CSV table of C-alpha atoms in Angstrom, one decimal:
chain,number,residue,atom,x,y,z
A,823,MET,CA,4.8,18.9,-17.8
A,824,GLN,CA,6.9,19.1,-14.7
A,825,THR,CA,4.1,20.6,-12.7
A,826,GLN,CA,1.7,17.9,-13.8
A,827,ARG,CA,4.1,15.3,-12.7
A,828,ASN,CA,4.2,16.6,-9.2
A,829,ILE,CA,0.5,16.9,-8.6
A,830,ALA,CA,0.0,13.6,-6.7
A,831,HIS,CA,2.4,11.0,-5.5
A,832,ALA,CA,1.7,7.4,-5.4
A,833,THR,CA,0.8,7.0,-1.7
A,834,GLU,CA,-2.0,9.5,-2.2
A,835,THR,CA,-3.7,7.4,-4.9
A,836,ALA,CA,-2.7,3.8,-4.1
A,837,THR,CA,-3.9,1.1,-1.8
A,838,LEU,CA,-1.8,-0.5,0.9
A,839,ALA,CA,-1.7,-3.6,-1.2
A,840,ASP,CA,-0.2,-1.7,-4.1
A,841,ILE,CA,2.6,-0.5,-1.9
A,842,LEU,CA,3.2,-3.8,-0.3
A,843,GLU,CA,3.4,-5.6,-3.6
A,844,ARG,CA,5.9,-3.2,-4.9
A,845,ILE,CA,8.2,-2.8,-2.0
A,846,LEU,CA,8.2,-6.4,-1.0
A,847,ASP,CA,8.2,-8.0,-4.4
A,848,LYS,CA,10.0,-5.6,-6.7
A,849,GLY,CA,12.7,-3.0,-6.8
A,850,ILE,CA,16.4,-3.6,-6.5
A,851,VAL,CA,17.2,-6.8,-4.6
A,852,ILE,CA,20.6,-7.2,-3.1
A,853,ALA,CA,21.4,-9.7,-0.4
A,854,GLY,CA,21.6,-7.5,2.6
A,855,ASP,CA,23.3,-8.3,5.8
A,856,ILE,CA,20.0,-9.0,7.4
A,857,LYS,CA,18.2,-12.0,6.0
A,858,ILE,CA,14.4,-11.8,5.9
A,859,LYS,CA,12.1,-14.5,5.0
A,860,LEU,CA,9.6,-14.1,2.2
A,861,VAL,CA,6.1,-12.9,2.8
A,862,ASP,CA,2.9,-14.2,1.0
A,863,ILE,CA,1.5,-10.9,-0.3
A,864,GLU,CA,-1.9,-12.4,-1.2
A,865,LEU,CA,-2.3,-13.7,2.3
A,866,LEU,CA,-1.1,-10.4,3.7
A,867,THR,CA,-3.6,-8.3,1.8
A,868,ILE,CA,-6.4,-10.6,3.0
A,869,GLN,CA,-5.3,-10.1,6.6
A,870,ILE,CA,-5.2,-6.4,6.1
A,871,ARG,CA,-8.6,-6.3,4.6
A,872,LEU,CA,-10.0,-8.3,7.5
A,873,LEU,CA,-8.4,-6.0,10.0
A,874,ILE,CA,-9.8,-2.9,8.4
A,875,ALA,CA,-13.2,-4.6,8.0
A,876,SER,CA,-13.3,-5.4,11.7
A,877,VAL,CA,-12.5,-1.8,12.5
A,878,GLU,CA,-15.3,-0.6,10.3
A,879,LYS,CA,-17.6,-3.1,12.0
A,880,ALA,CA,-16.6,-1.7,15.4
A,881,LYS,CA,-17.4,1.7,14.0
A,882,GLU,CA,-20.8,0.6,12.9
A,883,MET,CA,-21.4,-0.8,16.4
A,884,GLY,CA,-21.0,2.6,17.8
A,885,MET,CA,-17.5,2.4,19.2
A,886,ASP,CA,-16.8,5.9,17.8
A,887,TRP,CA,-20.1,7.3,18.9
A,888,TRP,CA,-18.6,10.6,20.1
A,889,VAL,CA,-17.8,11.5,16.5
A,890,THR,CA,-21.4,11.2,15.3
A,891,ASN,CA,-23.5,11.7,18.4
A,892,LYS,CA,-25.7,14.7,17.6
A,893,ASP,CA,-26.5,15.1,21.2
A,894,LEU,CA,-22.9,15.8,22.1
A,895,VAL,CA,-21.7,17.4,18.9
A,896,SER,CA,-23.6,20.6,18.8
A,897,GLY,CA,-22.3,23.9,17.6
A,898,ARG,CA,-23.0,25.5,21.0
A,899,ASN,CA,-20.6,23.2,22.8
A,900,LYS,CA,-17.1,24.3,22.0
A,901,GLU,CA,-15.6,21.7,24.2
A,902,VAL,CA,-17.2,18.9,22.2
A,903,GLU,CA,-16.2,20.6,19.0
A,904,SER,CA,-12.6,20.6,19.9
A,905,LEU,CA,-12.9,17.0,21.0
A,906,LYS,CA,-14.3,16.1,17.7
A,907,GLU,CA,-11.4,17.8,16.0
A,908,ARG,CA,-9.0,16.0,18.2
A,909,VAL,CA,-10.5,12.6,17.2
A,910,ASN,CA,-10.3,13.6,13.6
A,911,GLU,CA,-6.7,14.7,14.0
A,912,LEU,CA,-6.0,11.4,15.7
A,913,GLU,CA,-7.5,9.5,12.8
A,914,LYS,CA,-5.5,11.5,10.3
A,915,ALA,CA,-2.2,11.4,12.2
A,916,GLY,CA,0.4,9.2,10.6
A,917,GLY,CA,-1.2,9.6,7.2
A,918,ASN,CA,-3.5,6.6,7.4
A,919,GLY,CA,-6.3,6.7,9.9
A,920,LYS,CA,-7.5,3.2,9.1
A,921,ILE,CA,-4.2,1.6,9.9
A,922,MET,CA,-4.0,3.5,13.1
A,923,LYS,CA,-7.5,2.5,14.1
A,924,ALA,CA,-6.7,-1.0,12.9
A,925,GLN,CA,-3.7,-1.0,15.1
A,926,MET,CA,-5.7,0.0,18.1
A,927,THR,CA,-8.2,-2.8,17.5
A,928,GLN,CA,-5.5,-5.4,16.9
A,929,LYS,CA,-3.7,-4.4,20.1
A,930,ILE,CA,-6.9,-5.2,21.9
A,931,ASP,CA,-7.9,-8.3,20.0
A,932,LYS,CA,-4.5,-10.0,20.4
A,933,ASP,CA,-1.9,-10.2,23.0
A,934,LYS,CA,0.5,-7.5,22.2
A,935,SER,CA,3.5,-9.0,20.6
A,936,VAL,CA,6.9,-8.0,22.1
A,937,THR,CA,7.9,-6.8,18.7
A,938,SER,CA,5.4,-4.0,18.2
A,939,ALA,CA,5.7,-3.0,21.8
A,940,ALA,CA,9.4,-2.4,21.5
A,941,ILE,CA,9.1,-0.5,18.2
A,942,LEU,CA,6.7,2.1,19.7
A,943,SER,CA,7.9,5.3,18.1
A,944,LYS,CA,7.5,8.9,19.1
A,945,ASN,CA,4.3,9.0,17.2
A,946,ASP,CA,2.9,6.1,19.1
A,947,MET,CA,3.7,7.8,22.4
A,948,ALA,CA,2.0,11.1,21.3
A,949,GLU,CA,-1.0,9.1,20.1
A,950,ILE,CA,-1.3,7.3,23.4
A,951,GLU,CA,-0.9,10.6,25.3
A,952,SER,CA,-3.7,12.2,23.3
A,953,VAL,CA,-6.0,9.2,23.8
A,954,LYS,CA,-5.4,9.5,27.5
A,955,LYS,CA,-6.3,13.1,27.4
A,956,MET,CA,-9.3,12.4,25.2
A,957,ILE,CA,-10.7,10.0,27.7
A,958,GLN,CA,-10.3,12.6,30.5
A,959,GLU,CA,-12.1,15.1,28.4
A,960,LEU,CA,-14.8,12.7,27.4
A,961,GLU,CA,-15.4,12.0,31.1
A,962,ILE,CA,-15.9,15.6,31.8
A,963,VAL,CA,-18.2,16.1,28.9
A,964,VAL,CA,-20.3,13.0,29.5
A,965,ASN,CA,-20.8,13.9,33.2
A,966,LYS,CA,-21.8,17.4,32.3
A,967,LYS,CA,-24.1,16.3,29.4
A,968,GLY,CA,-25.5,13.5,31.4
A,969,SER,CA,-26.6,15.7,34.3
A,970,GLU,CA,-28.1,18.1,31.9
A,971,THR,CA,-30.1,15.6,29.9
A,972,GLY,CA,-30.8,13.2,32.7
A,973,SER,CA,-29.5,10.3,30.7
A,974,LYS,CA,-26.4,9.9,32.7
A,975,THR,CA,-26.4,6.1,32.7
A,976,LYS,CA,-26.7,5.9,28.9
A,977,HIS,CA,-23.7,8.0,28.4
A,978,ALA,CA,-21.7,6.6,31.2
A,979,ASN,CA,-22.2,3.1,29.7
A,980,LYS,CA,-20.8,4.3,26.4
A,981,LEU,CA,-17.9,5.9,28.2
A,982,GLU,CA,-17.1,2.6,30.0
A,983,LYS,CA,-17.1,0.9,26.6
A,984,ILE,CA,-14.6,3.3,25.1
A,985,LYS,CA,-12.5,3.3,28.2
A,986,SER,CA,-12.1,-0.5,28.1
A,987,HIS,CA,-11.5,-0.2,24.3
A,988,PHE,CA,-8.4,1.9,25.0
A,989,ARG,CA,-7.3,0.5,28.3
A,990,ASP,CA,-5.3,-2.2,26.8
A,991,ILE,CA,-3.4,0.2,24.6
A,992,LEU,CA,-2.5,2.3,27.5
A,993,LYS,CA,-1.5,-0.8,29.5
A,994,GLY,CA,0.8,-1.8,26.8
A,995,SER,CA,2.6,1.5,26.7
A,996,GLU,CA,3.3,1.7,30.4
B,774,MET,CA,24.7,0.3,17.8
B,775,THR,CA,23.2,1.0,14.4
B,776,ASN,CA,22.9,-0.6,11.1
B,777,ILE,CA,22.3,1.1,7.7
B,778,TYR,CA,18.9,0.9,6.0
B,779,CYS,CA,19.0,1.5,2.2
B,780,TYR,CA,16.1,3.3,0.4
B,781,CYS,CA,17.3,4.0,-3.1
B,782,ILE,CA,20.1,4.7,-5.5
B,783,ILE,CA,20.4,8.0,-7.4
B,784,ASN,CA,22.9,9.4,-9.9
B,785,ASN,CA,23.9,12.4,-7.9
B,786,PRO,CA,27.1,12.1,-6.0
B,787,ASP,CA,26.2,15.0,-3.7
B,788,PRO,CA,22.4,15.3,-3.3
B,789,LYS,CA,21.0,18.2,-1.4
B,790,LEU,CA,18.6,16.4,0.9
B,791,GLU,CA,16.4,18.4,3.1
B,792,SER,CA,16.5,17.1,6.6
B,793,PHE,CA,14.1,14.2,6.7
B,794,ALA,CA,13.6,11.4,9.2
B,795,GLY,CA,14.4,7.9,8.1
B,796,ILE,CA,12.3,4.8,8.9
B,797,ASP,CA,13.4,5.2,12.5
B,798,ASP,CA,12.3,8.6,13.8
B,799,ASN,CA,15.6,9.3,15.5
B,800,TYR,CA,17.9,9.1,12.4
B,801,GLU,CA,17.9,11.3,9.3
B,802,LEU,CA,18.5,10.5,5.7
B,803,TYR,CA,22.0,10.8,4.3
B,804,SER,CA,23.9,9.4,1.3
B,805,ILE,CA,26.8,7.1,0.7
B,806,GLN,CA,28.7,7.8,-2.6
B,807,HIS,CA,30.6,5.8,-5.1
B,808,LYS,CA,31.8,7.7,-8.2
B,809,ASP,CA,28.7,9.6,-9.4
B,810,ILE,CA,26.0,7.5,-7.8
B,811,SER,CA,24.8,7.5,-4.2
B,812,MET,CA,22.7,5.3,-2.0
B,813,ILE,CA,20.2,7.1,0.2
B,814,VAL,CA,20.3,5.6,3.6
B,815,SER,CA,19.5,6.2,7.3
B,816,ASN,CA,20.7,4.5,10.4
B,817,VAL,CA,18.5,2.1,12.3
B,818,PRO,CA,18.9,0.7,15.8
B,819,GLN,CA,20.5,-2.7,15.5
B,820,GLU,CA,18.1,-4.3,18.1
B,821,ASP,CA,14.9,-3.0,16.4
B,822,PHE,CA,15.9,-4.1,12.9
B,823,SER,CA,17.7,-7.4,13.7
B,824,GLU,CA,17.0,-10.6,11.9
B,825,SER,CA,14.9,-12.2,14.6
B,826,ARG,CA,13.0,-9.0,15.3
B,827,LEU,CA,12.2,-8.4,11.7
B,828,ASN,CA,11.1,-11.9,10.9
B,829,GLY,CA,8.7,-11.6,13.8
B,830,ALA,CA,7.5,-8.2,12.8
B,831,PHE,CA,6.8,-9.3,9.2
B,832,GLU,CA,4.0,-11.5,10.6
B,833,ASP,CA,2.5,-8.5,12.4
B,834,VAL,CA,0.3,-7.0,9.7
B,835,VAL,CA,0.0,-3.7,11.6
B,836,TRP,CA,3.7,-3.2,12.0
B,837,LEU,CA,4.3,-4.2,8.4
B,838,SER,CA,1.7,-1.8,7.0
B,839,ARG,CA,2.9,1.1,9.0
B,840,TYR,CA,6.6,0.7,8.1
B,841,ALA,CA,5.8,-0.1,4.5
B,842,VAL,CA,4.0,3.2,4.1
B,843,ARG,CA,6.8,5.0,5.9
B,844,HIS,CA,9.4,3.3,3.6
B,845,GLU,CA,7.4,4.3,0.5
B,846,LYS,CA,6.9,7.9,1.7
B,847,ILE,CA,10.6,8.3,2.2
B,848,VAL,CA,11.4,7.1,-1.3
B,849,GLU,CA,8.8,9.4,-2.7
B,850,HIS,CA,10.3,12.3,-0.7
B,851,VAL,CA,13.7,11.6,-2.3
B,852,MET,CA,12.0,11.4,-5.7
B,853,ARG,CA,11.0,15.0,-5.3
B,854,CYS,CA,14.5,16.2,-5.5
B,855,CYS,CA,16.4,13.3,-7.2
B,856,ARG,CA,15.1,11.5,-10.2
B,857,PRO,CA,15.5,9.0,-11.6
B,858,LEU,CA,16.1,6.7,-8.7
B,859,LEU,CA,16.3,3.0,-8.2
B,860,PRO,CA,14.1,1.9,-5.3
B,861,MET,CA,15.5,-0.8,-3.0
B,862,LYS,CA,13.5,-3.7,-1.7
B,863,PHE,CA,11.9,-3.1,1.8
B,864,CYS,CA,14.3,-3.7,4.6
B,865,SER,CA,17.6,-3.8,2.7
B,866,ILE,CA,19.9,-3.5,5.6
B,867,TYR,CA,23.7,-3.5,5.9
B,868,ARG,CA,26.1,-3.6,8.9
B,869,ASN,CA,28.2,-0.6,7.9
B,870,GLU,CA,29.1,2.0,5.3
B,871,SER,CA,31.8,0.0,3.6
B,872,ARG,CA,29.4,-2.8,3.0
B,873,VAL,CA,27.1,-0.4,1.2
B,874,LYS,CA,30.0,1.0,-0.8
B,875,THR,CA,31.0,-2.5,-1.9
B,876,VAL,CA,27.5,-3.1,-3.3
B,877,LEU,CA,27.6,0.2,-5.2
B,878,GLU,CA,31.1,-0.6,-6.5
B,879,SER,CA,30.4,-4.2,-7.6
B,880,ARG,CA,27.2,-3.3,-9.5
B,881,PHE,CA,28.1,0.2,-10.5
B,882,LEU,CA,27.8,-0.3,-14.3
B,883,GLU,CA,24.4,-1.9,-14.0
B,884,PHE,CA,23.1,0.8,-11.7
B,885,ALA,CA,24.5,3.7,-13.7
B,886,GLY,CA,23.1,2.1,-16.9
B,887,THR,CA,19.6,1.6,-15.5
B,888,LEU,CA,19.6,5.1,-14.1
B,889,SER,CA,20.5,6.6,-17.5
B,890,TYR,CA,17.7,4.5,-19.1
B,891,LEU,CA,15.1,5.8,-16.6
B,892,LYS,CA,16.0,9.5,-17.2
B,893,ASP,CA,12.9,11.7,-17.6
B,894,LYS,CA,10.6,8.7,-17.0
B,895,ASP,CA,8.3,7.6,-14.2
B,896,GLU,CA,6.3,4.5,-13.4
B,897,TYR,CA,2.5,4.8,-13.4
B,898,GLY,CA,0.1,2.2,-12.2
B,899,VAL,CA,-3.1,1.5,-14.1
B,900,LYS,CA,-6.0,-0.7,-12.8
B,901,ILE,CA,-8.9,-1.7,-15.0
B,902,TYR,CA,-12.1,-2.7,-13.3
B,903,VAL,CA,-15.2,-4.1,-15.0
B,904,ASP,CA,-18.8,-4.5,-14.0
B,905,LYS,CA,-19.3,-8.0,-15.5
B,906,ASP,CA,-23.1,-7.8,-15.6
B,907,VAL,CA,-23.0,-4.6,-17.6
B,908,PHE,CA,-20.4,-6.0,-19.9
B,909,LYS,CA,-22.4,-9.2,-20.4
B,910,LYS,CA,-25.6,-7.4,-21.2
B,911,LYS,CA,-23.9,-5.1,-23.6
B,912,MET,CA,-22.0,-7.9,-25.3
B,913,LEU,CA,-25.0,-10.1,-25.8
B,914,SER,CA,-27.2,-7.2,-27.0
B,915,ASP,CA,-24.6,-6.4,-29.6
B,916,SER,CA,-24.2,-9.9,-30.9
B,917,ASN,CA,-26.6,-12.4,-32.3
B,918,HIS,CA,-26.0,-14.8,-29.6
B,919,LEU,CA,-28.5,-17.7,-29.4
B,920,PHE,CA,-28.7,-17.3,-25.7
B,921,LYS,CA,-30.4,-14.0,-26.2
B,922,LYS,CA,-33.1,-15.5,-28.3
B,923,VAL,CA,-34.1,-18.1,-25.7
B,924,GLU,CA,-33.4,-16.0,-22.6
B,925,ASP,CA,-36.8,-14.4,-22.2
B,926,LYS,CA,-39.0,-17.0,-23.6
B,927,ASN,CA,-40.9,-19.5,-21.5
B,928,ILE,CA,-38.8,-22.6,-21.5
B,929,SER,CA,-40.4,-26.0,-21.1
B,930,ALA,CA,-38.7,-28.6,-18.9
B,931,VAL,CA,-37.4,-30.4,-22.0
B,932,ASN,CA,-35.6,-27.3,-23.2
B,933,TYR,CA,-34.3,-26.5,-19.8
B,934,LEU,CA,-31.0,-28.3,-20.4
B,935,LEU,CA,-30.6,-26.6,-23.7
B,936,LYS,CA,-31.0,-23.3,-22.0
B,937,ARG,CA,-28.4,-24.2,-19.4
B,938,LYS,CA,-26.0,-25.2,-22.2
B,939,LEU,CA,-26.5,-21.8,-23.9
B,940,GLU,CA,-26.0,-20.0,-20.6
B,941,ASN,CA,-22.7,-21.7,-20.2
B,942,GLU,CA,-21.7,-20.9,-23.7
B,943,ALA,CA,-22.6,-17.2,-23.2
B,944,GLU,CA,-20.5,-17.2,-20.0
B,945,ARG,CA,-17.5,-18.5,-21.9
B,946,ASP,CA,-18.0,-15.9,-24.6
B,947,VAL,CA,-18.1,-13.2,-22.0
B,948,ILE,CA,-14.8,-14.3,-20.6
B,949,THR,CA,-13.2,-14.4,-24.1
B,950,GLY,CA,-14.7,-10.9,-24.8
B,951,LEU,CA,-13.3,-9.5,-21.6
B,952,SER,CA,-9.8,-10.7,-22.2
B,953,SER,CA,-9.9,-9.3,-25.7
B,954,ARG,CA,-11.1,-5.9,-24.4
B,955,LYS,CA,-8.4,-6.0,-21.8
B,956,LYS,CA,-5.8,-6.5,-24.4
B,957,THR,CA,-7.2,-3.6,-26.5
B,958,ILE,CA,-7.2,-1.2,-23.6
B,959,HIS,CA,-3.7,-2.3,-22.6
B,960,LEU,CA,-2.4,-1.6,-26.1
B,961,LEU,CA,-4.0,1.9,-26.1
B,962,ILE,CA,-2.1,2.8,-22.9
B,963,ALA,CA,1.1,1.0,-23.9
B,964,GLU,CA,1.3,3.2,-27.0
B,965,TRP,CA,2.5,6.0,-24.7
B,966,ALA,CA,4.8,3.9,-22.6
B,967,ALA,CA,8.5,3.0,-23.0
B,968,ASP,CA,7.8,-0.3,-21.2
B,969,SER,CA,5.1,-2.1,-19.2
B,970,ALA,CA,4.9,-4.7,-16.6
B,971,HIS,CA,2.1,-6.7,-15.0
B,972,ASN,CA,1.3,-6.5,-11.3
B,973,ARG,CA,-0.6,-9.0,-9.3
B,974,ILE,CA,-4.4,-9.1,-9.6
B,975,ILE,CA,-5.2,-8.5,-6.0
B,976,LYS,CA,-8.2,-10.8,-5.3
B,977,THR,CA,-9.1,-9.0,-2.1
B,978,GLU,CA,-9.8,-5.9,-4.0
B,979,ASN,CA,-12.8,-7.5,-5.7
B,980,LYS,CA,-15.0,-6.6,-2.8
B,981,THR,CA,-18.1,-5.9,-4.9
B,982,LYS,CA,-19.5,-7.7,-7.9
B,983,ASP,CA,-19.7,-4.6,-10.0
B,984,LYS,CA,-16.0,-3.8,-9.5
B,985,MET,CA,-13.9,-6.7,-10.7
B,986,LEU,CA,-10.2,-6.0,-11.1
B,987,ILE,CA,-9.1,-7.5,-14.5
B,988,HIS,CA,-5.9,-5.6,-15.3
B,989,ASN,CA,-3.2,-4.3,-12.9
B,990,ALA,CA,-0.2,-3.1,-14.7
B,991,SER,CA,2.7,-0.5,-14.5
B,992,TYR,CA,3.7,1.7,-17.4
B,993,LEU,CA,7.0,3.5,-17.7
B,994,VAL,CA,6.0,6.9,-19.1
B,995,GLU,CA,8.4,9.5,-20.5
B,996,ASP,CA,7.7,13.1,-19.5
B,997,ARG,CA,6.9,14.2,-23.0
B,998,TYR,CA,4.2,11.6,-23.3
B,999,LEU,CA,2.7,12.0,-19.9
B,1000,GLU,CA,-0.2,14.2,-21.1
B,1001,ASN,CA,-1.1,11.7,-23.8
B,1002,PHE,CA,-1.0,8.9,-21.2
B,1003,HIS,CA,-3.4,10.8,-19.0
B,1004,ASN,CA,-5.6,11.7,-21.9
B,1005,THR,CA,-5.7,8.0,-22.9
B,1006,ILE,CA,-6.9,7.0,-19.5
B,1007,LYS,CA,-9.6,9.6,-19.7
B,1008,ARG,CA,-10.6,8.5,-23.1
B,1009,ILE,CA,-10.8,4.8,-22.0
B,1010,ASN,CA,-13.2,5.9,-19.2
B,1011,ASP,CA,-15.3,7.8,-21.7
B,1012,ASP,CA,-15.4,5.2,-24.5
B,1013,TYR,CA,-15.7,2.0,-22.5
B,1014,GLU,CA,-17.9,3.2,-19.7
B,1015,ASN,CA,-21.0,1.8,-21.4
B,1016,GLU,CA,-19.4,-1.6,-21.4
B,1017,GLY,CA,-18.8,-1.4,-17.7
B,1018,PHE,CA,-15.1,-0.6,-17.7
B,1019,ARG,CA,-13.3,1.8,-15.5
B,1020,ALA,CA,-9.6,2.7,-15.5
B,1021,GLU,CA,-7.7,4.2,-12.5
B,1022,ALA,CA,-4.2,5.5,-12.7
B,1023,SER,CA,-1.8,5.9,-9.8
B,1024,GLY,CA,1.6,7.5,-9.6
B,1025,PRO,CA,4.2,8.6,-10.2
B,1026,TRP,CA,5.7,5.6,-8.5
B,1027,PRO,CA,9.4,5.0,-7.9
B,1028,CYS,CA,10.3,2.7,-10.8
B,1029,TYR,CA,9.9,-0.6,-8.9
B,1030,ASN,CA,9.0,-2.5,-12.0
B,1031,PHE,CA,11.7,-1.2,-14.2
B,1032,SER,CA,14.8,-1.0,-12.0
B,1033,ALA,CA,15.9,-4.6,-11.9
B,1034,THR,CA,18.1,-5.5,-14.8
């Protein structure tokens, strides 16, 4: 029985809304020394869903073209393979790729609030570093691929798109 | 300067915690004792977790999501070595160690009592979804509802209103039928639980028509009944699938629903 109990923990099977409801609404409540105002969980989950939906929309629009582009992702090109891996790692990092991507999008959509800028953790810094690196690597790959296939402009345009996509994040961190 | 962030209360005065980062990367978990219970805590920078900063941050969905998941993961980490535990509400923060001790002291009996009640038990979440169209079809085909009799026939203009009336009636019957099924399913699960509590029906989860959330509850399940509990969920999925129902279990959760006295 003990083993069965340990198979999966809640965060692996639950949605963010489940977690928020429980930790904000339930559990032991003792007046702490820091007073925090109440949050409307219903509203919150709607906001979260909108955010995630907008990220998915961006994905549909091809903002993550380097993950799926067959032209670039071929077995022969080790450089691209490792890049693909890096993107996946980036998505997985922190345990919730969607949130992380959502975070990127939000940072672009809105003016960065002072709050989240100040609470940039070690993970954030590592994330930004790897995004920076990713862009450099993309540049190399795109230039190379572009001259090979003769469709340099097409790829360069996409690269510009991604670069502007990440530029604001990088700005915010510096 | 740092404050103290509280995660949960356990009934172990000297827990052997593996080194694990708290909600702020730079500070690890430790415990503050009173008699034979302890509060699992970590330090947090005063400026990052101040009143004004947090109230601003709570409006930042991204910040909130990230720290909520982190908070939950920390409690689940503690759960691996110390159970039962009483989870604290998100962002329960104290100025210093003696303030935390005062809390443990003043509510010691209550905490110790709840901890002993929760021994060998865990909280599991169960969500029941229904495909309303499948359920309606099945229900109407099983019954002798008048609506069925007129549904496929060519209806003259005169009888149009009558048809509409029957349609409305059928819709009402479906709702009644759903709520009675929901009760039946809940009772099947509750048979294996020491206690149960309802969670919010999260409207935003109803993203598709064929997956409507109609029941969202937590069950307090004793270890010895855990297998029965899981089997019941499986059986519900087998037995009620043809009516459009689907049950999903999550957990073990920290006992959020059963910790408050």
